[in-house]
Short mmCIF file of N, CA and C in Angstrom, two decimals:
data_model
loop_
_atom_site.label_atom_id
_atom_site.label_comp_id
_atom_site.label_asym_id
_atom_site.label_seq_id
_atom_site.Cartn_x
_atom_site.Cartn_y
_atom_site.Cartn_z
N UNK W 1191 -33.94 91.01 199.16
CA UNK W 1191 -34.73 91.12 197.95
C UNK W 1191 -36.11 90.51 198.19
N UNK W 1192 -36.29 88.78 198.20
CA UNK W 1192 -37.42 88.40 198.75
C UNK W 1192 -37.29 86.93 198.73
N UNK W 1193 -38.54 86.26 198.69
CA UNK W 1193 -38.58 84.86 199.05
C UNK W 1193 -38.74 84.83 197.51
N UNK W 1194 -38.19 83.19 196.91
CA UNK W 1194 -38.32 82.63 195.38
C UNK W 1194 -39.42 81.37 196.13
N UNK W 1195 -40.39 80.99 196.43
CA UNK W 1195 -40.81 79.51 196.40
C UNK W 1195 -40.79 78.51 195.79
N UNK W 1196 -40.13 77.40 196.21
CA UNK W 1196 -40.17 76.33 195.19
C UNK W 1196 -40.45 74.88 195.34
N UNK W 1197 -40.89 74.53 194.67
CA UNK W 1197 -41.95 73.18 194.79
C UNK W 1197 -40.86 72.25 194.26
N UNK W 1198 -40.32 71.49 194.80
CA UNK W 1198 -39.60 70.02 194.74
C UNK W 1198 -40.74 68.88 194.02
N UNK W 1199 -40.67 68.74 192.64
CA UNK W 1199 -40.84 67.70 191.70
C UNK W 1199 -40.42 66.40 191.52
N UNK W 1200 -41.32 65.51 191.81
CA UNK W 1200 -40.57 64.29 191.78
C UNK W 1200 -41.04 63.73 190.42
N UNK W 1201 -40.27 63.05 189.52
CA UNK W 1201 -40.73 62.61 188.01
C UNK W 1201 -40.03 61.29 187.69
N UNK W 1202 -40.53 60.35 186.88
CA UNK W 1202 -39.55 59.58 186.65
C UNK W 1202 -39.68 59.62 185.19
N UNK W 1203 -37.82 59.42 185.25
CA UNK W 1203 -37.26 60.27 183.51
C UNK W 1203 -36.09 58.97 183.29
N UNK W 1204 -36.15 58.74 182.22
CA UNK W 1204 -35.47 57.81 181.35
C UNK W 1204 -33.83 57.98 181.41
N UNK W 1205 -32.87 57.34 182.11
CA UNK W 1205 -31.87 57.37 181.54
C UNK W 1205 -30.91 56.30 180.90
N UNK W 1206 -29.80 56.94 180.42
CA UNK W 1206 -28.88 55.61 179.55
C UNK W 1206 -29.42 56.53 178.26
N UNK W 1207 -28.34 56.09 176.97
CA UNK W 1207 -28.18 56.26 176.13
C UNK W 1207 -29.06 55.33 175.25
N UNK W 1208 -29.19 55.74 173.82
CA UNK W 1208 -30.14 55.16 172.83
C UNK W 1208 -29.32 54.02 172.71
N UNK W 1209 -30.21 52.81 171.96
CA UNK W 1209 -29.43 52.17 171.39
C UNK W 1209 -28.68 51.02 172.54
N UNK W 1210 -28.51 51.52 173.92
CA UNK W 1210 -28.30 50.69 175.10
C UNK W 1210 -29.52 50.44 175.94
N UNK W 1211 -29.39 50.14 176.82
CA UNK W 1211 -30.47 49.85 177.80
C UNK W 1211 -30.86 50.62 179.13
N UNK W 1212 -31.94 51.24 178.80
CA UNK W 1212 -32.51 52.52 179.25
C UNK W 1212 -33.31 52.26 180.49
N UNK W 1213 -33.03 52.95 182.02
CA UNK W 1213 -34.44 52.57 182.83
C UNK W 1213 -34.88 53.62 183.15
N UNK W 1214 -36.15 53.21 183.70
CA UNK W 1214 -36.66 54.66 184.12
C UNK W 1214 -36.22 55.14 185.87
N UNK W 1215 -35.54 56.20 186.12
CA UNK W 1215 -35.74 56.14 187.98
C UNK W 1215 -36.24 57.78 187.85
N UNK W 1216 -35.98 57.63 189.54
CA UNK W 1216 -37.25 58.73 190.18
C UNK W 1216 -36.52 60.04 190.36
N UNK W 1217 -36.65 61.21 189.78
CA UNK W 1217 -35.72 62.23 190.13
C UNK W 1217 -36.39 63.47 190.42
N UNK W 1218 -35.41 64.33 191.40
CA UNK W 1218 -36.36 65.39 191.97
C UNK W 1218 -35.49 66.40 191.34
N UNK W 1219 -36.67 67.57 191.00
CA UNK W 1219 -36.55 68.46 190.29
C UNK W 1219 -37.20 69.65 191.02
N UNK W 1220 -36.59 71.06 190.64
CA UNK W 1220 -37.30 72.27 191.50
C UNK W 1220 -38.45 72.77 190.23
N UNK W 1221 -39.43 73.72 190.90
CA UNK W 1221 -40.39 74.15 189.76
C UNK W 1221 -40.49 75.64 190.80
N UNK W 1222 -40.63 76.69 190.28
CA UNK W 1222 -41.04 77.38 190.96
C UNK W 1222 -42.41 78.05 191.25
N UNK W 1223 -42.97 78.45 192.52
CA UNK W 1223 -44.08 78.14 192.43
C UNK W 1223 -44.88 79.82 192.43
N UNK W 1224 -45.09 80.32 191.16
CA UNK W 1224 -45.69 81.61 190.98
C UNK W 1224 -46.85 82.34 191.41
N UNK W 1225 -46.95 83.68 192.49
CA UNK W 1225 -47.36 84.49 192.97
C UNK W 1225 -48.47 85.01 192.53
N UNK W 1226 -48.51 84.89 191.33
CA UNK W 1226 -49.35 85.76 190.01
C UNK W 1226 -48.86 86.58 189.50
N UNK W 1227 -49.44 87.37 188.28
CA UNK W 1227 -48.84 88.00 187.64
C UNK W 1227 -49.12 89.63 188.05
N UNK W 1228 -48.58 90.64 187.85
CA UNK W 1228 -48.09 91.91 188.00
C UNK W 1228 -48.40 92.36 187.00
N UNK W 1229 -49.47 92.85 186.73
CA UNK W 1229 -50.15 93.73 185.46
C UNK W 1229 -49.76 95.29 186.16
N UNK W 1230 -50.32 96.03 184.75
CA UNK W 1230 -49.53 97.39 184.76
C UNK W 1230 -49.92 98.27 186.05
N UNK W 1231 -51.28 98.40 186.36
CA UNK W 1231 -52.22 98.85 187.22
C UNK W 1231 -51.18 98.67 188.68
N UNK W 1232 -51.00 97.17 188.95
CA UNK W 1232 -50.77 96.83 190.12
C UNK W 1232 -49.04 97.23 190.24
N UNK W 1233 -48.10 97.26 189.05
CA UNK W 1233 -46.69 97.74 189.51
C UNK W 1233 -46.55 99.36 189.70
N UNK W 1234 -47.88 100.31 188.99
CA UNK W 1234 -47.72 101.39 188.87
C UNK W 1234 -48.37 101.63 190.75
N UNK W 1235 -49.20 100.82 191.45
CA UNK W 1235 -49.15 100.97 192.56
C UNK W 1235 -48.25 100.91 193.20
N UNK W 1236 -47.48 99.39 192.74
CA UNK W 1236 -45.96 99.20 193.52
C UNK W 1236 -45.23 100.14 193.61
N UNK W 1237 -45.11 100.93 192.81
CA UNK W 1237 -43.87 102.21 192.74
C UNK W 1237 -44.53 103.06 193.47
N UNK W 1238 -45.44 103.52 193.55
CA UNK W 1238 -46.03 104.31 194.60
C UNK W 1238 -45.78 104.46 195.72
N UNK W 1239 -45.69 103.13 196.10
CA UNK W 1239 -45.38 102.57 197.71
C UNK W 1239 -44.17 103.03 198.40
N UNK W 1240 -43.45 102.86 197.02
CA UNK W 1240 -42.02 102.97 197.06
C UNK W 1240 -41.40 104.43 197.36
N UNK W 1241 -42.36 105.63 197.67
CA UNK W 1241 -42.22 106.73 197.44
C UNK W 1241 -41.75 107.60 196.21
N UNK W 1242 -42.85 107.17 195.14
CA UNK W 1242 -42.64 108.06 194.15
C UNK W 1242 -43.62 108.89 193.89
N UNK W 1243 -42.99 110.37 193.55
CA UNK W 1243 -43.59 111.31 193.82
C UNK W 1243 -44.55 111.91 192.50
N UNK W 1244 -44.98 110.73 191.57
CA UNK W 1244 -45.73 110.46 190.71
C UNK W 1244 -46.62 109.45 191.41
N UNK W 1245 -47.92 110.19 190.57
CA UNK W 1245 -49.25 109.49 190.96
C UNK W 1245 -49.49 108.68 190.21
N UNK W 1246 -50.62 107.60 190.60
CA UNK W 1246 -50.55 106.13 189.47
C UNK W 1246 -50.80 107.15 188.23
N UNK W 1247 -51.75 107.26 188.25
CA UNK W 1247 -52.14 107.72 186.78
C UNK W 1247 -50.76 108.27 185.87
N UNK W 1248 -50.19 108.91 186.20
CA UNK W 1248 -48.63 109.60 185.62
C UNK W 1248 -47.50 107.97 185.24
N UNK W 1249 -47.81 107.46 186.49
CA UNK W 1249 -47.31 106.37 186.27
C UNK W 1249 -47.46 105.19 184.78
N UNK W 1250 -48.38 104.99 185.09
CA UNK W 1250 -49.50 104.53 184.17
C UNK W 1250 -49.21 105.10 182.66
N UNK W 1251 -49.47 106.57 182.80
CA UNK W 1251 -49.11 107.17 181.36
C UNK W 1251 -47.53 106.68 181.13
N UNK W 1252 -46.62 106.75 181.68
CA UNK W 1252 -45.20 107.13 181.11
C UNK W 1252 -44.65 105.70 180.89
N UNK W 1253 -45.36 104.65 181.67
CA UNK W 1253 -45.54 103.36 181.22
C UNK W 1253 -45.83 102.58 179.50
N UNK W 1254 -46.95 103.73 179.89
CA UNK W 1254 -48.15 102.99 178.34
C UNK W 1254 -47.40 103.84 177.10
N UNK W 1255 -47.03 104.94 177.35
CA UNK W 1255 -46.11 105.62 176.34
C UNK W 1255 -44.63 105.01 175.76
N UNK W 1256 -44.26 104.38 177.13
CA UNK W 1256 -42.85 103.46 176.65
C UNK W 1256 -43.04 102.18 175.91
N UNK W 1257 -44.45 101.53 176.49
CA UNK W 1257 -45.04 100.82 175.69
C UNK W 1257 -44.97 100.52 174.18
N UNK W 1258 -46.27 101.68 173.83
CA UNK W 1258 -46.05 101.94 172.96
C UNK W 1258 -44.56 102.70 171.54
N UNK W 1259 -44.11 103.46 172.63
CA UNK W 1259 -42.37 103.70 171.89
C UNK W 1259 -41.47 102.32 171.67
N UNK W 1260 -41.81 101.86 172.66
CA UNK W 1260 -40.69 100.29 171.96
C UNK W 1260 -41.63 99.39 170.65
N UNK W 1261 -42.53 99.66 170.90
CA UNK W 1261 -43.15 98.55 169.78
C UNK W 1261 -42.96 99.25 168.51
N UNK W 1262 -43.17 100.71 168.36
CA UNK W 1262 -42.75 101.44 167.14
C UNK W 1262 -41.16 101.00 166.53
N UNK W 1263 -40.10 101.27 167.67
CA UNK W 1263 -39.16 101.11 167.54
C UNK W 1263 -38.34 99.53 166.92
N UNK W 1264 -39.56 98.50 167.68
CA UNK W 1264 -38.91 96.96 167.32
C UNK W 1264 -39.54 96.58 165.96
N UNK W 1265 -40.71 97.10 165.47
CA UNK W 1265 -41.44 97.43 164.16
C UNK W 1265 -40.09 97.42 163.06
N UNK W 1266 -39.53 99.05 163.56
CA UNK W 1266 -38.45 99.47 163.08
C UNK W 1266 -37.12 98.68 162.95
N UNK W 1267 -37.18 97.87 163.39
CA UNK W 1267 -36.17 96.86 163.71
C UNK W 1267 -35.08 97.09 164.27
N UNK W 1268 -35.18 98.16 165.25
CA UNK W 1268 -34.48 98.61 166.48
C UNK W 1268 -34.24 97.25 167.58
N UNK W 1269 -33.21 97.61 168.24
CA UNK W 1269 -33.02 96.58 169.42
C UNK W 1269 -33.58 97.44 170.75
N UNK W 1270 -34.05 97.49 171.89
CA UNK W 1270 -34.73 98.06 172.26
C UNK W 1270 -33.95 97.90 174.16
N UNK W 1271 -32.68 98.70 174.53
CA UNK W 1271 -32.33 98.34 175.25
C UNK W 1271 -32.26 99.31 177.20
N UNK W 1272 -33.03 98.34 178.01
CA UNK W 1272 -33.69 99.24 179.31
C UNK W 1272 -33.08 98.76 180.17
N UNK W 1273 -31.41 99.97 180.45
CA UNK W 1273 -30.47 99.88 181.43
C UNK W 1273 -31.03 98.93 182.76
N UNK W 1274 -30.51 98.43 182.93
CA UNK W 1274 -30.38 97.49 184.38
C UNK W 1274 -31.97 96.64 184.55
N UNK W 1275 -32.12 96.18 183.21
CA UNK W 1275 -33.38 95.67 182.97
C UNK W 1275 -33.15 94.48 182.31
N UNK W 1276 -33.05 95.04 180.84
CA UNK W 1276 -32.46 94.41 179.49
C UNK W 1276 -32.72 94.77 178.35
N UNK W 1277 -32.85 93.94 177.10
CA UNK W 1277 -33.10 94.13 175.67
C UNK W 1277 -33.96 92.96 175.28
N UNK W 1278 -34.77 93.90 174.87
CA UNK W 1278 -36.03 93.70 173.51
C UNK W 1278 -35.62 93.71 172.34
N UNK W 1279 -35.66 92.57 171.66
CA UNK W 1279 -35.15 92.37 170.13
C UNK W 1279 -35.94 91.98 168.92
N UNK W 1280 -36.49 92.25 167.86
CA UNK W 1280 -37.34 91.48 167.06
C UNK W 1280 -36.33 90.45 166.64
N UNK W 1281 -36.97 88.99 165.97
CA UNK W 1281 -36.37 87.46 165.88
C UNK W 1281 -37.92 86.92 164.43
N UNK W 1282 -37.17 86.58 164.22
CA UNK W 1282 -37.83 86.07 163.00
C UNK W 1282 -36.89 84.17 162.84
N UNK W 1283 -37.86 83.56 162.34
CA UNK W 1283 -37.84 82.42 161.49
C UNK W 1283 -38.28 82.38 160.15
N UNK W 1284 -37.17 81.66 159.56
CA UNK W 1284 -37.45 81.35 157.93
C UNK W 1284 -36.98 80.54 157.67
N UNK W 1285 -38.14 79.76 156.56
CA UNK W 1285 -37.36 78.80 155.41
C UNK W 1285 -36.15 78.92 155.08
N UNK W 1286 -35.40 77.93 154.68
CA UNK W 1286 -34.60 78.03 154.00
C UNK W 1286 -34.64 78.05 152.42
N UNK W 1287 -33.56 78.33 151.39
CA UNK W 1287 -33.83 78.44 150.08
C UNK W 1287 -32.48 78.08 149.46
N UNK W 1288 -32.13 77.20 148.17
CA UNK W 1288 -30.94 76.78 147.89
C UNK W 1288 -30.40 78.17 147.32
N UNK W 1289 -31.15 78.56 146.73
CA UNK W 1289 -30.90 79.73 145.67
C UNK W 1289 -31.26 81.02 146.65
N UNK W 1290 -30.18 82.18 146.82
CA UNK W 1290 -30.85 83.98 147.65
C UNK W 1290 -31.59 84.29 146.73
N UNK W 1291 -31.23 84.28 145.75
CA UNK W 1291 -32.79 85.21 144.53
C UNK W 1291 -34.15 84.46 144.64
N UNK W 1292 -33.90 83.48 145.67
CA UNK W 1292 -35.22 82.72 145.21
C UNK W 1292 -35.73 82.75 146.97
N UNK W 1293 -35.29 83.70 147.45
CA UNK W 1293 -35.72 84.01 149.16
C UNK W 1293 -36.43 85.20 149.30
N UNK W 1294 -37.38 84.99 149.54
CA UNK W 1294 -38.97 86.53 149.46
C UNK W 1294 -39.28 86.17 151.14
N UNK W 1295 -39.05 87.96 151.49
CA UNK W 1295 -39.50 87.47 153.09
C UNK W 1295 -40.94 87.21 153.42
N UNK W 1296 -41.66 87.95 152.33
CA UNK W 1296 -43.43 87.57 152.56
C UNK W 1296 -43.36 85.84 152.64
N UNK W 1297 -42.73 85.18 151.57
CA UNK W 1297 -42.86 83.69 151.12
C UNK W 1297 -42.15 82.92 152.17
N UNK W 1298 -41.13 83.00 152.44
CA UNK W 1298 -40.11 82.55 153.53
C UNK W 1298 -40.44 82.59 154.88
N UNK W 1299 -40.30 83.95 155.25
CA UNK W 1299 -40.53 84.22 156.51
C UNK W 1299 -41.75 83.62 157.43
N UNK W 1300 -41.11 82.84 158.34
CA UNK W 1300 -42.53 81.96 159.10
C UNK W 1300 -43.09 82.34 160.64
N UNK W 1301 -42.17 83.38 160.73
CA UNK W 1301 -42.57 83.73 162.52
C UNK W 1301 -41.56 85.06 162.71
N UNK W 1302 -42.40 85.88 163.14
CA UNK W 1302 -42.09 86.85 163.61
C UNK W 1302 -42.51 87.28 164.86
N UNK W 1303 -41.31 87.66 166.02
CA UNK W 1303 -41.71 87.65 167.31
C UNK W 1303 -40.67 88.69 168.18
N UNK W 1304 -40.50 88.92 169.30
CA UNK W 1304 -39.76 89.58 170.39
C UNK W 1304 -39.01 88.74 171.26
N UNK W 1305 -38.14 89.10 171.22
CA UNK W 1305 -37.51 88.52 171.99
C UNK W 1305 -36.45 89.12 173.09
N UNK W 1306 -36.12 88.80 174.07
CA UNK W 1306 -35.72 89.66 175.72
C UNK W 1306 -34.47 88.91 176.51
N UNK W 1307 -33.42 89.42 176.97
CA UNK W 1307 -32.35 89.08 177.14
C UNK W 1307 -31.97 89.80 177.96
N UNK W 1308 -32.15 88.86 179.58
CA UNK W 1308 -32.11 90.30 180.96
C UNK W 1308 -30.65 90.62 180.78
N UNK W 1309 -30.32 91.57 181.45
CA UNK W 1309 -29.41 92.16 181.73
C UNK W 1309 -28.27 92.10 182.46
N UNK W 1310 -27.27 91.30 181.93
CA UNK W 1310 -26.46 90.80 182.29
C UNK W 1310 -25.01 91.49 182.77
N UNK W 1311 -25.26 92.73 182.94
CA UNK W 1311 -23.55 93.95 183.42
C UNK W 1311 -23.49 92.79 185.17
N UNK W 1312 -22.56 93.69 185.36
CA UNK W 1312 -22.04 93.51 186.59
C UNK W 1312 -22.85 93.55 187.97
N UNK W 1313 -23.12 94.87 187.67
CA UNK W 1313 -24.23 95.25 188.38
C UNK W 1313 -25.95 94.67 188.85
N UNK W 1314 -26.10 94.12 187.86
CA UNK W 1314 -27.64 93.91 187.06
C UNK W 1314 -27.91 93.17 188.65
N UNK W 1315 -29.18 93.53 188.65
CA UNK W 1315 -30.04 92.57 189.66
C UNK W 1315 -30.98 91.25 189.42
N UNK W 1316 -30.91 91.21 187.95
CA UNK W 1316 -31.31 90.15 187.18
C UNK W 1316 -30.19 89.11 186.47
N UNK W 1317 -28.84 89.65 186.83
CA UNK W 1317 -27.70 88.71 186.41
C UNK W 1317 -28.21 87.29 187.69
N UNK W 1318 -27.67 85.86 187.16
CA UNK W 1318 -28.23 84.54 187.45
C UNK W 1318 -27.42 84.65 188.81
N UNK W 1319 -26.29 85.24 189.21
CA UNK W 1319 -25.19 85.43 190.46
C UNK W 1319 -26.12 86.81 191.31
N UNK W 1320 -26.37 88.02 190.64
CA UNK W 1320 -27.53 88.48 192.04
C UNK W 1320 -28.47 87.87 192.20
N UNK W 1321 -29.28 87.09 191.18
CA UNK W 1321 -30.53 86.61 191.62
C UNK W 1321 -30.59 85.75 192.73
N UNK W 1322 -29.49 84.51 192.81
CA UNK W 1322 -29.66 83.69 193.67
C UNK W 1322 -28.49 84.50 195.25
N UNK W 1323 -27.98 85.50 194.81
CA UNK W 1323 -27.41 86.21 196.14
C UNK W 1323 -28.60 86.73 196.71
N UNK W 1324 -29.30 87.27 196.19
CA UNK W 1324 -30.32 88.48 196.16
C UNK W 1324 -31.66 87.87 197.04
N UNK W 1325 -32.01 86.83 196.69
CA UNK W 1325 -33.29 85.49 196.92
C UNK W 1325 -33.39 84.59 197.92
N UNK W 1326 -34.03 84.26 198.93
CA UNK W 1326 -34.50 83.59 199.93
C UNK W 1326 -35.02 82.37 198.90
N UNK W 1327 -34.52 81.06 199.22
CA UNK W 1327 -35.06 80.09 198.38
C UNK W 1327 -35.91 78.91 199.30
N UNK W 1328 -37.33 79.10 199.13
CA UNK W 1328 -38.30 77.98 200.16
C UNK W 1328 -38.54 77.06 199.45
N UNK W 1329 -38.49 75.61 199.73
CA UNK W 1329 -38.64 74.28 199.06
C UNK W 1329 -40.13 73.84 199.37
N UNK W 1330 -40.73 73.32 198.96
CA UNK W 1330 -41.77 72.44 199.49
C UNK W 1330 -41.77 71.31 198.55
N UNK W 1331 -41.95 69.60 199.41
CA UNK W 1331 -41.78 68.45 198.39
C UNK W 1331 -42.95 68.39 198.07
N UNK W 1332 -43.11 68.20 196.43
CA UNK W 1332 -44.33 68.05 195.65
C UNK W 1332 -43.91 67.10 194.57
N UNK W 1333 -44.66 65.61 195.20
CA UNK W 1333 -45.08 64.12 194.28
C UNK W 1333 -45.69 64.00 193.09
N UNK W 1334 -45.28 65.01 191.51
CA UNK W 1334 -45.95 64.47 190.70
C UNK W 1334 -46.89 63.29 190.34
N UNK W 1335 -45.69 62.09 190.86
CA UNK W 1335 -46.03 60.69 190.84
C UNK W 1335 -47.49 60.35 191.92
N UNK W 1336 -47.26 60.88 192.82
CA UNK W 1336 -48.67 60.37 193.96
C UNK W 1336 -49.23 61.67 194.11
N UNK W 1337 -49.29 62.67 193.59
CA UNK W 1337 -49.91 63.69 194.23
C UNK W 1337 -50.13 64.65 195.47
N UNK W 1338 -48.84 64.07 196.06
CA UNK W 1338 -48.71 64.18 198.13
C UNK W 1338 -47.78 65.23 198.14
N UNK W 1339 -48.11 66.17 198.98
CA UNK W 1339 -47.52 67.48 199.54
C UNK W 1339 -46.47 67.09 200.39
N UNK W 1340 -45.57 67.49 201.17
CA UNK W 1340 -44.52 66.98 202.19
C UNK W 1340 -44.29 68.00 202.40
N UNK W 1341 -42.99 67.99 203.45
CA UNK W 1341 -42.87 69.15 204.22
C UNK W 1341 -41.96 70.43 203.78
N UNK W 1342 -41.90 71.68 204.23
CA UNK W 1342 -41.33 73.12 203.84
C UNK W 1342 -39.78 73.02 204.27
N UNK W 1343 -38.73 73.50 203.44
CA UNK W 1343 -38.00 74.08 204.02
C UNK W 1343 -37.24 75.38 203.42
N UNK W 1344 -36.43 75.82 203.67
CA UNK W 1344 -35.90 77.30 203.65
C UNK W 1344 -34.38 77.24 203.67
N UNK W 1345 -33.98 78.06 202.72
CA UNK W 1345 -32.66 78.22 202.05
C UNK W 1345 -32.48 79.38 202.10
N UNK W 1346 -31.33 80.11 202.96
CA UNK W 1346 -31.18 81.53 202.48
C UNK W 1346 -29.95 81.72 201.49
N UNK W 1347 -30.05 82.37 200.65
CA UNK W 1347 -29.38 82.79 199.31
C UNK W 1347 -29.19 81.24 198.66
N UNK W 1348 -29.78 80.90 198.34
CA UNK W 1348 -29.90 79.36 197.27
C UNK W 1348 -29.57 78.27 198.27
N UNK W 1349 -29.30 78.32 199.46
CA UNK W 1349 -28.81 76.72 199.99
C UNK W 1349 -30.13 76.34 200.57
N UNK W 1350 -30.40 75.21 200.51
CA UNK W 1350 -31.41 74.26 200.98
C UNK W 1350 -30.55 73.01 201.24
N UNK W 1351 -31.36 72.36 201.55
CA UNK W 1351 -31.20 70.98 202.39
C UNK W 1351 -30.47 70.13 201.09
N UNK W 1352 -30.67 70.25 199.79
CA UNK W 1352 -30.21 69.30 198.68
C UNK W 1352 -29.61 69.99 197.71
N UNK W 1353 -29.04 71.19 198.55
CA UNK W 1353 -27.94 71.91 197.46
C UNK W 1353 -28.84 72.66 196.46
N UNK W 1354 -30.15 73.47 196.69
CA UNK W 1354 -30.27 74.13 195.63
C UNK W 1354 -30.99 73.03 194.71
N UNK W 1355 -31.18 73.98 193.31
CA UNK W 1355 -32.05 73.96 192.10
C UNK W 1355 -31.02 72.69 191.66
N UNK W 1356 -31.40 72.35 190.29
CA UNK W 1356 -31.27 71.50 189.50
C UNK W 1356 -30.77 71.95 188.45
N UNK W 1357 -29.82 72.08 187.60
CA UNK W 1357 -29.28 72.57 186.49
C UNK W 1357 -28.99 71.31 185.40
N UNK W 1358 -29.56 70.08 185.82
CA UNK W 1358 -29.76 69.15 184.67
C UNK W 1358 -31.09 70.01 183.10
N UNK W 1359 -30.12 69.13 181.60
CA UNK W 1359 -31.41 69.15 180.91
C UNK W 1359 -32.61 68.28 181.31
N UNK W 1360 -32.34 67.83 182.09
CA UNK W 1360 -33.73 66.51 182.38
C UNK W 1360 -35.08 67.16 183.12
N UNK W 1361 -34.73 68.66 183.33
CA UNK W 1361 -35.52 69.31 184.11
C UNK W 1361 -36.98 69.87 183.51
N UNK W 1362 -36.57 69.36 181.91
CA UNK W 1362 -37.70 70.29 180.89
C UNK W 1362 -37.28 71.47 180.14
N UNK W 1363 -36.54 72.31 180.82
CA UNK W 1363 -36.13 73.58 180.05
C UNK W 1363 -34.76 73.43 179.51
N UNK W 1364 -33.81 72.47 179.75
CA UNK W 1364 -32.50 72.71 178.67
C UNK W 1364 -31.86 73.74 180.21
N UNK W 1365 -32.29 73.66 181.10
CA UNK W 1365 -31.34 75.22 182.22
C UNK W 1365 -31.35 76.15 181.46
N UNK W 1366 -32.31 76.85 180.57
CA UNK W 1366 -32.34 77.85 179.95
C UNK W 1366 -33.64 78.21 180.39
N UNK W 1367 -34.07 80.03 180.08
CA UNK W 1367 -35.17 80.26 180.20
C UNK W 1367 -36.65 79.58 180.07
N UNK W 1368 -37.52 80.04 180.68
CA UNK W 1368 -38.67 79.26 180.84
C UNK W 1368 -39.63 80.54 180.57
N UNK W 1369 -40.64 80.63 179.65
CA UNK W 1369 -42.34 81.53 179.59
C UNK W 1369 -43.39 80.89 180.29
N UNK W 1370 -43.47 81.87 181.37
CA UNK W 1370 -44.24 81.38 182.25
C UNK W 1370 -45.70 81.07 181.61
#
């Protein structure tokens, strides 16, 4: 599939429970370290590469058309679901209200947004078990605390030198998704 890069975080994070006696020590954490981003232009090249027998521009269109068809559709309050990809969902936040007759979604309603949930079949190449089958994992140590680079190493399919990523909450994200 390809290389994941990842930058080894060193932080110091509080532990012990409230209320007892808390210290701070030094813990290393993975971050991964991003490529840039893949705008439409540049994946409708990617597929190109790939031998497809559509030209960007075609590309491009049938793109910007799906585009636009899901946003009609999540408007609609459709769930919006792209086999071996995932689902697009509209998600809303609201007040609460003691009384339902006294709940108005103009008045209530505080956030309205999208929300995406890869694709989790058997198959999926975005399930959390292909990703790390699928992925070359490169470490590099990076010193929040001092700012100092250290040295590279290389994991094929998730093993590295310290067992892989970090699946503590202490990591920042809860081990749940992250917006880049």
């Amino acid at each position: 599939m390809g290389t994941i890069e990842i930058k080894k975080v060193e932080r110091k994070v509080t532990v012990g429970k409230k209320g007892e006696q808390r210290q701070q020590v030094k813990k290393t954490y993975g971050k991964i370290i991003y490529r840039g981003t893949m705008r439409l232009t540049d994946m409708a090249e990617h597929i190109m590469k790939h031998g497809s027998i559509y030209t960007e521009d075609v590309v491009i269109g049938v793109i910007t058309k799906l585009k636009s068809c899901m946003q009609e559709m999540l408007a609609d309050g459709y769930k919006v679901k792209l086999d071996g990809i995932g689902t697009l969902y509209p998600v809303l936040t609201s007040k609460g209200v003691a009384d339902a007759k006294d709940f108005s979604a103009s008045e209530n309603v505080t956030r309205l947004g999208i929300a995406f949930l890869a694709d989790q079949s058997k198959k999926s190449a975005y399930k959390a078990s292909a990703m790390r089958q699928g992925a070359t994992l490169s470490t590099q140590l990076y010193s929040e605390l001092t700012g100092e680079d250290g040295a590279t190493e290389s994991g094929n399919n998730g093993n590295t030198e310290n067992g892989g990523g970090s699946s503590s909450s202490e990591s920042g994200n809860g081990g749940g998704p992250v917006n880049p």
